[in-house]
Amino acid sequence: MKKLLSVSLIGLTVAAASTAQARDYDHVRIGVDVPYVPMEYRTAEGDLTGFDIDLGNAMCEQIGVTCEWIEQEWDGIIPGLLSRNYDAVMSSMTINDERRQQVLFSDPYITMPSAWFAASDLDIDEANEETLEGLTIGVQRGTLQDNYVTDKYSSVANISRYSTADDMVLDMDAQRLDIVFLDFPIGQSTLVENDNGDYTIVGEQITEPKEYFGDGFGIAFRQRDEALAEKFNEALATLKEDGTYDEIYARYFGEK
Amino acid sequence: MPDISAWFNDLLSGNLIFTPTTLGYYWTGLVTTTQLVFLSLVIGLVLAVPLAIMRSSRRKWISLPVYVYTYVFRGTPLLVQLYIIYYGVVFFDGIQQSFLWPIFREAFYPALIAFTLNTAAYTTEIFRGAIKATPKGEIEAARAYGMSQGLMMRRIIIPSAFRRALPAYGNEVIFMLHASAIASVVTLMDLTGAARYVYSRFYTPFEPFLFVALIYLCLTFAILFFFRFLEKKLLAHLKPQTL
């Protein structure tokens, strides 16, 4: 019965989704969760920008398709892809096995460590079960950081889960959170280089175990859109060769 | 006991979504939702009775402030109220050092405050309507007995207003239960929060949301039966007579 219901609900969603039935895309809709500085965010004028956006647009141009960015909150971003609200997700998504069961990933286009950030006066050198005991940890719901922290520290610490990274930073400033765990450059730009408070990285940048931290960021597609993924892979290779990739990288992270 | 847990593990084996861990999340969610809704309703009800009496007063300086309060809280979405109370308070300088911070630091209390103020506003208006609708004859009879205003309020108007307000108040209780689903935006792990967590971890919208929808349905049924019981038994003597 449940299966029947899900099937009919999926049917409805598919029927309701727009006309992009064709296998050959000339218009690709890309789901993105903003803001996530500096990967994807809006400028003061309201324009969508960031590393993912610039690289994605460059890839689309390379392939010769038009791209449309569709905003979607993180915790519904994969279901949105599967129910055809958009055709790809390029939103700082780490490639890992759990997600591979649901979606098809492009080649990784950047690798990004995670890191702990806390107020400078928290006074711990390293995050482990002893130092985190009794603290309140902030994570973005459904991220690999959430999974890692939940599996590793939910017995010793309180975990607060947020829909957006913005709300999390707000609660960090409000001193509701003791420590947060997020992608290193995001923490660097929203907490450390921000003058609202005095924050610092705690311990080293983290990239292991691969089971959680995966193989870098990839663009996600529906499983059957292999041709589309292949096109993006080719475009990425070309952009890396002709220097466009390095130029975009330098725009957001400085020279390599 | 081991038999039961073995049977339970057997039942859960072979699926990723209903594991002992996720069921634990749903249980935490159920507890949080129940606490939040129950406490806000009780405190809201206690606040609403005097507010409704003030609101029915003929003196403007008594009724107007209450009117403004109910107008503001019924005129804005609960989600907005919750955001203002949770994220807004931190913009007051020095709140972190004040004695209020232990309350506002947790997500539970700001949510409880928002829910309480919201339900109190609606309940006030429900009771005020019921008080207004007191039959003239009852008031005249009370006056004829020489009852003072206070005594008449206590013995005649309030009890019969309660009876009339009961069905509308039952609806308010159910609305409150459903409105509590927004608690997860301020990091509370309520029933909906648990479903959102499982949804984002396993990328499956149907199972977790259908499951919590069933739990909400059960809770709603319990509330409905409770109010039907109240209407039938406790206040039977006040039931409108059909003769």
Coordinates of C-alpha atoms in Angstrom, one line a residue:
Chain A
M1 CA 0.0 0.0 0.0
K2 CA 2.7 2.4 1.0
K3 CA 4.6 1.5 -2.1
L4 CA 1.6 2.1 -4.3
L5 CA 1.1 5.4 -2.6
S6 CA 4.7 6.5 -3.2
V7 CA 4.6 5.3 -6.7
S8 CA 1.5 7.3 -7.5
L9 CA 2.9 10.4 -5.7
I10 CA 6.1 10.1 -7.7
G11 CA 3.9 9.8 -10.8
L12 CA 2.2 13.0 -9.9
T13 CA 5.4 14.9 -9.3
V14 CA 6.8 13.7 -12.6
A15 CA 3.6 14.7 -14.4
A16 CA 3.7 18.1 -12.7
A17 CA 7.3 18.8 -13.5
S18 CA 7.9 20.8 -16.6
T19 CA 8.5 19.7 -20.1
A20 CA 12.2 18.8 -20.0
Q21 CA 11.6 15.2 -21.0
A22 CA 14.2 15.2 -23.8
R23 CA 17.5 13.4 -23.3
D24 CA 19.3 16.1 -25.2
Y25 CA 19.4 19.2 -23.1
D26 CA 19.8 22.6 -24.6
H27 CA 18.6 24.2 -21.4
V28 CA 20.0 22.9 -18.1
R29 CA 18.4 23.9 -14.8
I30 CA 20.9 23.7 -11.9
G31 CA 19.8 23.5 -8.3
V32 CA 21.8 25.6 -5.8
D33 CA 21.5 26.4 -2.1
V34 CA 22.5 30.0 -1.3
P35 CA 24.1 31.6 0.5
Y36 CA 27.2 29.6 1.0
V37 CA 30.0 32.1 0.8
P38 CA 32.3 32.0 -1.3
M39 CA 30.9 29.0 -3.2
E40 CA 27.4 30.5 -4.0
Y41 CA 25.9 33.7 -2.7
R42 CA 24.2 36.9 -3.8
T43 CA 26.0 40.2 -4.1
A44 CA 24.6 43.3 -2.5
E45 CA 22.9 44.1 -5.8
G46 CA 21.2 40.7 -5.7
D47 CA 23.2 38.9 -8.4
L48 CA 24.0 35.3 -8.0
T49 CA 27.7 34.7 -7.8
G50 CA 30.4 32.5 -6.3
F51 CA 32.9 29.8 -7.4
D52 CA 30.2 27.2 -8.3
I53 CA 28.1 29.8 -10.2
D54 CA 31.1 31.1 -12.3
L55 CA 32.4 27.7 -13.0
G56 CA 29.0 26.3 -13.8
N57 CA 28.3 29.1 -16.2
A58 CA 31.7 28.7 -17.8
M59 CA 31.0 24.9 -18.3
C60 CA 27.5 25.6 -19.8
E61 CA 29.0 28.0 -22.2
Q62 CA 31.7 25.5 -23.1
I63 CA 29.0 22.8 -23.7
G64 CA 26.8 25.3 -25.6
V65 CA 23.7 25.1 -23.4
T66 CA 21.9 27.8 -21.5
C67 CA 21.9 27.4 -17.8
E68 CA 19.3 28.5 -15.2
W69 CA 20.1 28.5 -11.5
I70 CA 17.2 27.4 -9.3
E71 CA 17.5 28.1 -5.5
Q72 CA 16.6 25.2 -3.3
E73 CA 17.2 24.7 0.5
W74 CA 19.9 22.1 1.2
D75 CA 17.8 19.5 3.0
G76 CA 15.6 19.0 -0.1
I77 CA 18.2 19.4 -2.7
I78 CA 18.6 15.7 -3.8
P79 CA 14.8 15.0 -3.7
G80 CA 14.3 18.1 -5.8
L81 CA 16.7 16.7 -8.4
L82 CA 15.1 13.3 -8.4
S83 CA 11.6 14.9 -8.8
R84 CA 12.8 16.9 -11.8
N85 CA 12.6 20.3 -10.3
Y86 CA 16.0 20.9 -11.9
D87 CA 18.4 18.7 -14.0
A88 CA 21.6 19.1 -12.0
V89 CA 22.9 20.2 -8.6
M90 CA 26.0 22.2 -8.3
S91 CA 26.1 23.4 -4.8
S92 CA 29.3 22.4 -2.9
M93 CA 28.1 18.8 -2.8
T94 CA 30.6 16.3 -1.6
I95 CA 30.8 13.1 -3.6
N96 CA 30.3 10.1 -1.3
D97 CA 28.9 6.6 -1.5
E98 CA 25.7 7.3 0.3
R99 CA 24.8 9.9 -2.2
R100 CA 26.1 7.8 -5.1
Q101 CA 23.2 5.5 -4.5
Q102 CA 20.8 8.3 -5.4
V103 CA 22.5 10.4 -8.0
L104 CA 25.2 10.3 -10.6
F105 CA 28.2 12.5 -10.0
S106 CA 30.5 14.4 -12.4
D107 CA 34.3 14.2 -11.8
P108 CA 35.2 16.2 -8.7
Y109 CA 35.8 19.9 -9.6
I110 CA 37.4 21.0 -6.3
T111 CA 38.3 19.3 -3.1
M112 CA 37.5 21.0 0.2
P113 CA 38.4 20.0 3.7
S114 CA 36.0 20.5 6.7
A115 CA 37.1 22.2 9.8
W116 CA 35.9 23.1 13.4
F117 CA 35.5 26.8 14.2
A118 CA 34.9 28.3 17.6
A119 CA 35.3 31.6 19.4
S120 CA 39.0 32.2 20.3
D121 CA 38.3 32.2 24.0
L122 CA 36.8 28.6 23.9
D123 CA 40.4 27.5 24.5
I124 CA 40.5 24.0 23.0
D125 CA 43.3 22.9 20.6
E126 CA 41.6 19.9 19.1
A127 CA 38.0 18.6 18.8
N128 CA 37.6 15.2 20.3
E129 CA 35.2 13.4 22.6
E130 CA 36.7 14.9 25.8
T131 CA 37.0 18.5 24.6
L132 CA 33.6 18.5 23.0
E133 CA 31.8 17.1 26.0
G134 CA 28.8 19.1 27.0
L135 CA 29.3 21.7 24.2
T136 CA 26.6 22.7 21.7
I137 CA 27.8 21.9 18.1
G138 CA 26.2 23.6 15.1
V139 CA 25.9 21.9 11.8
Q140 CA 23.9 22.4 8.6
R141 CA 21.2 19.7 8.5
G142 CA 21.8 16.8 6.1
T143 CA 25.4 17.8 5.3
L144 CA 28.3 15.3 5.6
Q145 CA 29.4 17.4 8.6
D146 CA 26.0 16.7 10.2
N147 CA 26.4 12.9 9.5
Y148 CA 30.0 12.9 10.9
V149 CA 29.2 14.8 14.0
T150 CA 26.0 12.9 14.6
D151 CA 27.6 9.5 14.4
K152 CA 30.7 10.5 16.3
Y153 CA 29.7 13.0 19.0
S154 CA 25.9 12.8 19.6
S155 CA 26.5 10.9 22.8
V156 CA 28.7 13.5 24.4
A157 CA 27.6 16.8 22.9
N158 CA 24.3 18.6 21.9
I159 CA 23.9 19.0 18.2
S160 CA 21.9 21.9 16.7
R161 CA 20.9 21.5 13.1
Y162 CA 20.2 24.5 10.8
S163 CA 18.6 24.8 7.4
T164 CA 21.0 27.4 6.2
A165 CA 24.7 28.2 7.1
D166 CA 23.5 31.8 7.6
D167 CA 21.2 30.9 10.5
M168 CA 24.1 29.0 12.0
V169 CA 26.5 31.9 11.9
L170 CA 23.8 34.1 13.4
D171 CA 23.5 31.7 16.4
M172 CA 27.3 31.5 16.6
D173 CA 27.3 35.3 17.0
A174 CA 24.5 35.1 19.5
Q175 CA 26.7 32.7 21.5
R176 CA 24.1 30.0 21.4
L177 CA 26.6 27.7 19.8
D178 CA 30.0 26.8 21.3
I179 CA 31.6 25.3 18.1
V180 CA 30.6 24.7 14.5
F181 CA 31.8 22.1 12.0
L182 CA 31.6 23.1 8.3
D183 CA 33.5 23.3 5.0
F184 CA 36.8 25.0 5.7
P185 CA 36.6 28.0 3.2
I186 CA 33.0 28.7 4.3
G187 CA 34.0 28.9 8.0
Q188 CA 37.1 30.9 7.0
S189 CA 35.1 33.6 5.1
T190 CA 31.9 33.7 7.3
L191 CA 33.5 33.4 10.7
V192 CA 37.2 34.0 10.8
E193 CA 37.4 36.9 8.2
N194 CA 34.2 38.4 9.5
D195 CA 34.4 41.1 12.1
N196 CA 31.3 40.3 14.1
G197 CA 33.3 38.2 16.5
D198 CA 36.7 36.7 17.2
Y199 CA 36.7 33.2 15.7
T200 CA 39.4 30.8 15.0
I201 CA 39.9 27.3 13.5
V202 CA 40.1 24.5 16.0
G203 CA 42.7 21.8 15.1
E204 CA 43.6 20.7 11.6
Q205 CA 41.5 20.8 8.5
I206 CA 39.7 17.4 8.2
T207 CA 39.5 15.2 5.1
E208 CA 39.4 11.7 6.6
P209 CA 37.7 9.2 6.8
K210 CA 36.7 9.1 3.2
E211 CA 33.5 7.3 4.2
Y212 CA 32.2 10.7 5.4
F213 CA 34.4 13.3 3.7
G214 CA 34.2 11.7 0.2
D215 CA 36.2 12.7 -2.8
G216 CA 35.7 16.4 -3.4
F217 CA 32.8 18.4 -4.7
G218 CA 30.9 17.1 -7.7
I219 CA 27.9 18.1 -9.9
A220 CA 25.0 15.7 -9.3
F221 CA 22.7 14.4 -12.0
R222 CA 19.9 11.9 -12.2
Q223 CA 21.4 8.4 -12.7
R224 CA 20.2 8.1 -16.3
D225 CA 21.6 11.4 -17.5
E226 CA 25.0 9.9 -18.2
A227 CA 25.4 11.8 -21.5
L228 CA 24.8 15.1 -19.7
A229 CA 27.3 14.2 -17.0
E230 CA 29.9 13.2 -19.6
K231 CA 29.5 16.6 -21.3
F232 CA 30.1 18.4 -18.1
N233 CA 33.2 16.2 -17.5
E234 CA 34.6 17.1 -20.9
A235 CA 33.9 20.8 -20.3
L236 CA 35.6 20.7 -16.9
A237 CA 38.7 19.1 -18.5
T238 CA 38.8 21.7 -21.3
L239 CA 38.4 24.6 -18.8
K240 CA 41.2 23.2 -16.7
E241 CA 43.4 23.0 -19.7
D242 CA 42.8 26.4 -21.1
G243 CA 43.3 28.2 -17.8
T244 CA 39.7 29.4 -17.3
Y245 CA 39.4 27.1 -14.2
D246 CA 42.5 28.6 -12.6
E247 CA 41.2 32.1 -13.3
I248 CA 37.9 31.4 -11.6
Y249 CA 39.7 29.7 -8.7
A250 CA 41.9 32.7 -8.2
R251 CA 38.9 35.0 -8.1
Y252 CA 37.6 33.3 -4.9
F253 CA 40.5 31.6 -3.2
G254 CA 43.6 33.5 -4.4
E255 CA 46.4 32.0 -6.6
K256 CA 47.0 28.3 -6.1
Chain B
M1 CA 12.7 -9.0 27.2
P2 CA 15.5 -10.2 24.9
D3 CA 12.8 -11.9 22.9
I4 CA 11.0 -8.7 22.3
S5 CA 14.2 -6.8 21.3
A6 CA 15.2 -9.7 19.0
W7 CA 11.8 -9.6 17.4
F8 CA 12.0 -5.8 17.1
N9 CA 15.4 -5.9 15.5
D10 CA 14.2 -8.6 13.2
L11 CA 11.3 -6.4 12.2
L12 CA 13.6 -3.5 11.4
S13 CA 16.3 -5.5 9.7
G14 CA 16.7 -5.0 6.0
N15 CA 15.6 -1.4 5.8
L16 CA 17.7 1.7 6.2
I17 CA 15.1 4.2 7.2
F18 CA 13.3 2.7 10.2
T19 CA 16.2 1.8 12.4
P20 CA 16.4 1.9 16.2
T21 CA 18.3 5.2 15.8
T22 CA 15.8 6.9 13.6
L23 CA 12.9 5.6 15.8
G24 CA 14.8 7.2 18.7
Y25 CA 14.7 10.5 16.8
Y26 CA 11.0 10.2 16.2
W27 CA 10.5 9.4 19.9
T28 CA 12.5 12.5 21.0
G29 CA 10.5 14.5 18.4
L30 CA 7.2 13.2 19.9
V31 CA 8.3 14.1 23.4
T32 CA 9.4 17.6 22.3
T33 CA 6.2 18.3 20.3
T34 CA 4.0 17.1 23.2
Q35 CA 5.8 19.2 25.8
L36 CA 5.9 22.3 23.7
V37 CA 2.2 22.1 22.7
F38 CA 0.9 21.0 26.1
L39 CA 2.9 23.7 28.1
S40 CA 2.0 26.5 25.6
L41 CA -1.7 25.5 25.7
V42 CA -1.8 25.4 29.5
I43 CA 0.0 28.7 30.0
G44 CA -1.9 30.2 27.2
L45 CA -5.2 29.2 28.7
V46 CA -4.3 30.6 32.1
L47 CA -3.4 33.9 30.4
A48 CA -6.4 34.0 28.2
V49 CA -9.2 33.9 30.8
P50 CA -8.3 37.2 32.5
L51 CA -7.4 38.7 29.2
A52 CA -10.8 37.7 27.8
I53 CA -12.6 39.3 30.7
M54 CA -10.5 42.5 30.2
R55 CA -11.2 42.4 26.5
S56 CA -15.0 42.3 27.2
S57 CA -14.8 45.2 29.5
R58 CA -16.7 48.3 28.5
R59 CA -13.9 50.5 29.7
K60 CA -11.7 51.4 26.7
W61 CA -8.5 51.7 28.7
I62 CA -8.9 48.1 29.8
S63 CA -10.1 46.5 26.6
L64 CA -7.9 48.4 24.1
P65 CA -4.4 47.1 25.2
V66 CA -5.7 43.5 25.0
Y67 CA -7.3 44.2 21.6
V68 CA -3.9 45.5 20.3
Y69 CA -2.2 42.4 21.7
T70 CA -4.6 39.9 20.1
Y71 CA -4.7 41.9 16.8
V72 CA -0.9 41.8 16.5
F73 CA -0.5 38.1 17.4
R74 CA -3.4 37.0 15.2
G75 CA -2.4 39.3 12.4
T76 CA 1.1 38.0 11.9
P77 CA 2.3 34.4 11.0
L78 CA 3.5 32.3 13.9
L79 CA 6.7 31.6 11.9
V80 CA 7.5 35.3 11.9
Q81 CA 6.8 35.6 15.6
L82 CA 9.1 32.7 16.3
Y83 CA 11.9 34.2 14.2
I84 CA 11.6 37.5 15.9
I85 CA 11.7 36.0 19.4
Y86 CA 14.5 33.5 18.6
Y87 CA 16.8 35.5 16.4
G88 CA 15.6 39.0 17.3
V89 CA 16.4 38.9 21.0
V90 CA 20.1 38.5 20.4
F91 CA 20.3 42.0 18.8
F92 CA 19.6 43.5 22.2
D93 CA 23.1 44.5 23.5
G94 CA 24.1 42.6 26.6
I95 CA 21.4 40.0 26.5
Q96 CA 24.1 37.3 26.8
Q97 CA 25.2 38.8 30.1
S98 CA 21.7 39.3 31.5
F99 CA 19.8 36.9 33.7
L100 CA 17.4 36.2 30.7
W101 CA 20.1 34.5 28.7
P102 CA 19.8 31.0 30.2
I103 CA 16.2 31.1 28.9
F104 CA 16.9 32.6 25.5
R105 CA 20.0 30.5 24.9
E106 CA 18.0 27.3 24.5
A107 CA 15.7 27.0 21.5
F108 CA 12.9 25.5 23.6
Y109 CA 12.0 28.6 25.6
P110 CA 11.8 31.1 22.8
A111 CA 9.6 28.6 20.9
L112 CA 7.5 28.1 24.0
I113 CA 7.1 31.9 24.5
A114 CA 6.1 32.4 20.8
F115 CA 3.6 29.5 20.9
T116 CA 2.2 30.6 24.2
L117 CA 1.7 34.2 23.2
N118 CA 0.1 33.1 19.9
T119 CA -2.3 30.6 21.4
A120 CA -3.2 33.0 24.2
A121 CA -4.2 35.6 21.7
Y122 CA -6.5 33.2 19.8
T123 CA -8.0 31.8 23.0
T124 CA -8.7 35.2 24.4
E125 CA -10.8 36.0 21.3
I126 CA -12.6 32.7 21.5
F127 CA -13.5 33.3 25.2
R128 CA -14.4 36.9 24.6
G129 CA -16.8 35.8 21.9
A130 CA -18.3 33.2 24.3
I131 CA -18.6 35.8 27.1
K132 CA -20.3 38.2 24.7
A133 CA -22.8 35.6 23.7
T134 CA -24.1 35.0 27.2
P135 CA -27.9 34.9 27.1
K136 CA -29.4 38.2 28.4
G137 CA -31.8 36.1 30.6
E138 CA -29.0 34.6 32.6
I139 CA -27.6 38.0 33.4
E140 CA -30.9 39.4 34.3
A141 CA -31.7 36.5 36.5
A142 CA -28.3 36.9 38.3
R143 CA -29.0 40.6 38.7
A144 CA -32.4 39.8 40.1
Y145 CA -30.7 37.6 42.8
G146 CA -28.6 40.7 43.7
M147 CA -25.3 39.2 42.6
S148 CA -22.4 41.6 42.3
Q149 CA -20.6 42.0 39.0
G150 CA -17.7 39.8 40.3
L151 CA -19.9 37.1 41.6
M152 CA -22.0 37.0 38.5
M153 CA -18.8 36.7 36.4
R154 CA -17.6 33.8 38.5
R155 CA -20.8 31.9 38.9
I156 CA -22.8 32.6 35.8
I157 CA -20.9 34.1 32.9
I158 CA -17.5 32.3 33.0
P159 CA -19.0 28.7 33.4
S160 CA -21.5 29.1 30.6
A161 CA -18.9 30.8 28.4
F162 CA -16.6 27.8 28.9
R163 CA -19.3 25.5 27.7
R164 CA -19.9 27.6 24.6
A165 CA -16.2 28.1 23.9
L166 CA -15.3 24.4 24.2
P167 CA -15.8 23.3 20.5
A168 CA -13.9 26.3 19.2
Y169 CA -11.2 25.8 21.8
G170 CA -10.8 22.2 20.7
N171 CA -10.1 23.4 17.2
E172 CA -7.5 25.9 18.6
V173 CA -5.7 23.0 20.4
I174 CA -5.6 21.0 17.1
F175 CA -4.3 24.0 15.2
M176 CA -1.7 24.6 17.8
L177 CA -0.5 21.0 17.4
H178 CA -0.2 21.4 13.7
A179 CA 1.4 24.9 14.0
S180 CA 4.1 23.4 16.3
A181 CA 5.6 21.8 13.1
I182 CA 7.6 25.0 12.5
A183 CA 9.6 24.5 15.7
S184 CA 12.4 22.8 13.7
V185 CA 13.4 26.1 12.0
V186 CA 15.0 27.1 15.3
T187 CA 16.9 23.8 15.6
L188 CA 14.3 22.0 17.9
M189 CA 14.1 18.3 17.1
D190 CA 10.3 18.1 17.2
L191 CA 8.3 15.5 15.2
T192 CA 8.7 17.4 12.0
G193 CA 12.3 18.1 12.8
A194 CA 12.9 14.4 13.2
A195 CA 11.2 13.8 9.8
R196 CA 13.3 16.5 8.2
Y197 CA 16.5 15.0 9.6
V198 CA 15.7 11.5 8.4
Y199 CA 14.6 13.0 5.0
S200 CA 17.9 14.9 4.5
R201 CA 20.0 12.0 5.7
F202 CA 18.4 9.3 3.5
Y203 CA 17.0 11.5 0.8
T204 CA 13.6 9.9 1.1
P205 CA 10.7 12.3 1.6
F206 CA 7.8 9.8 1.7
E207 CA 8.6 7.4 4.5
P208 CA 9.5 9.9 7.2
F209 CA 6.8 12.4 6.4
L210 CA 4.1 9.8 6.0
F211 CA 5.2 8.3 9.3
V212 CA 5.0 11.6 11.3
A213 CA 1.8 12.4 9.5
L214 CA 0.4 9.2 11.0
I215 CA 1.6 10.2 14.5
Y216 CA 0.0 13.7 14.1
L217 CA -3.2 12.0 13.1
C218 CA -3.2 9.8 16.2
L219 CA -2.5 12.9 18.4
T220 CA -5.3 14.7 16.7
F221 CA -7.7 11.8 17.3
A222 CA -6.7 11.8 21.0
I223 CA -7.4 15.5 21.3
L224 CA -10.8 15.1 19.5
F225 CA -11.9 12.3 21.8
F226 CA -10.7 14.2 24.9
F227 CA -12.8 17.2 23.9
R228 CA -15.8 15.1 23.0
F229 CA -15.6 13.5 26.5
L230 CA -15.3 17.0 28.1
E231 CA -18.3 18.2 26.2
K232 CA -20.4 15.2 27.0
K233 CA -19.6 14.5 30.6
L234 CA -18.1 17.3 32.5
L235 CA -20.3 20.0 31.2
A236 CA -23.4 18.0 30.6
H237 CA -25.6 20.1 32.8
L238 CA -24.7 23.1 30.7
K239 CA -25.5 21.4 27.5
P240 CA -28.1 23.4 25.5
Q241 CA -31.4 21.9 26.4
T242 CA -33.5 20.4 23.6
L243 CA -37.0 20.2 24.9

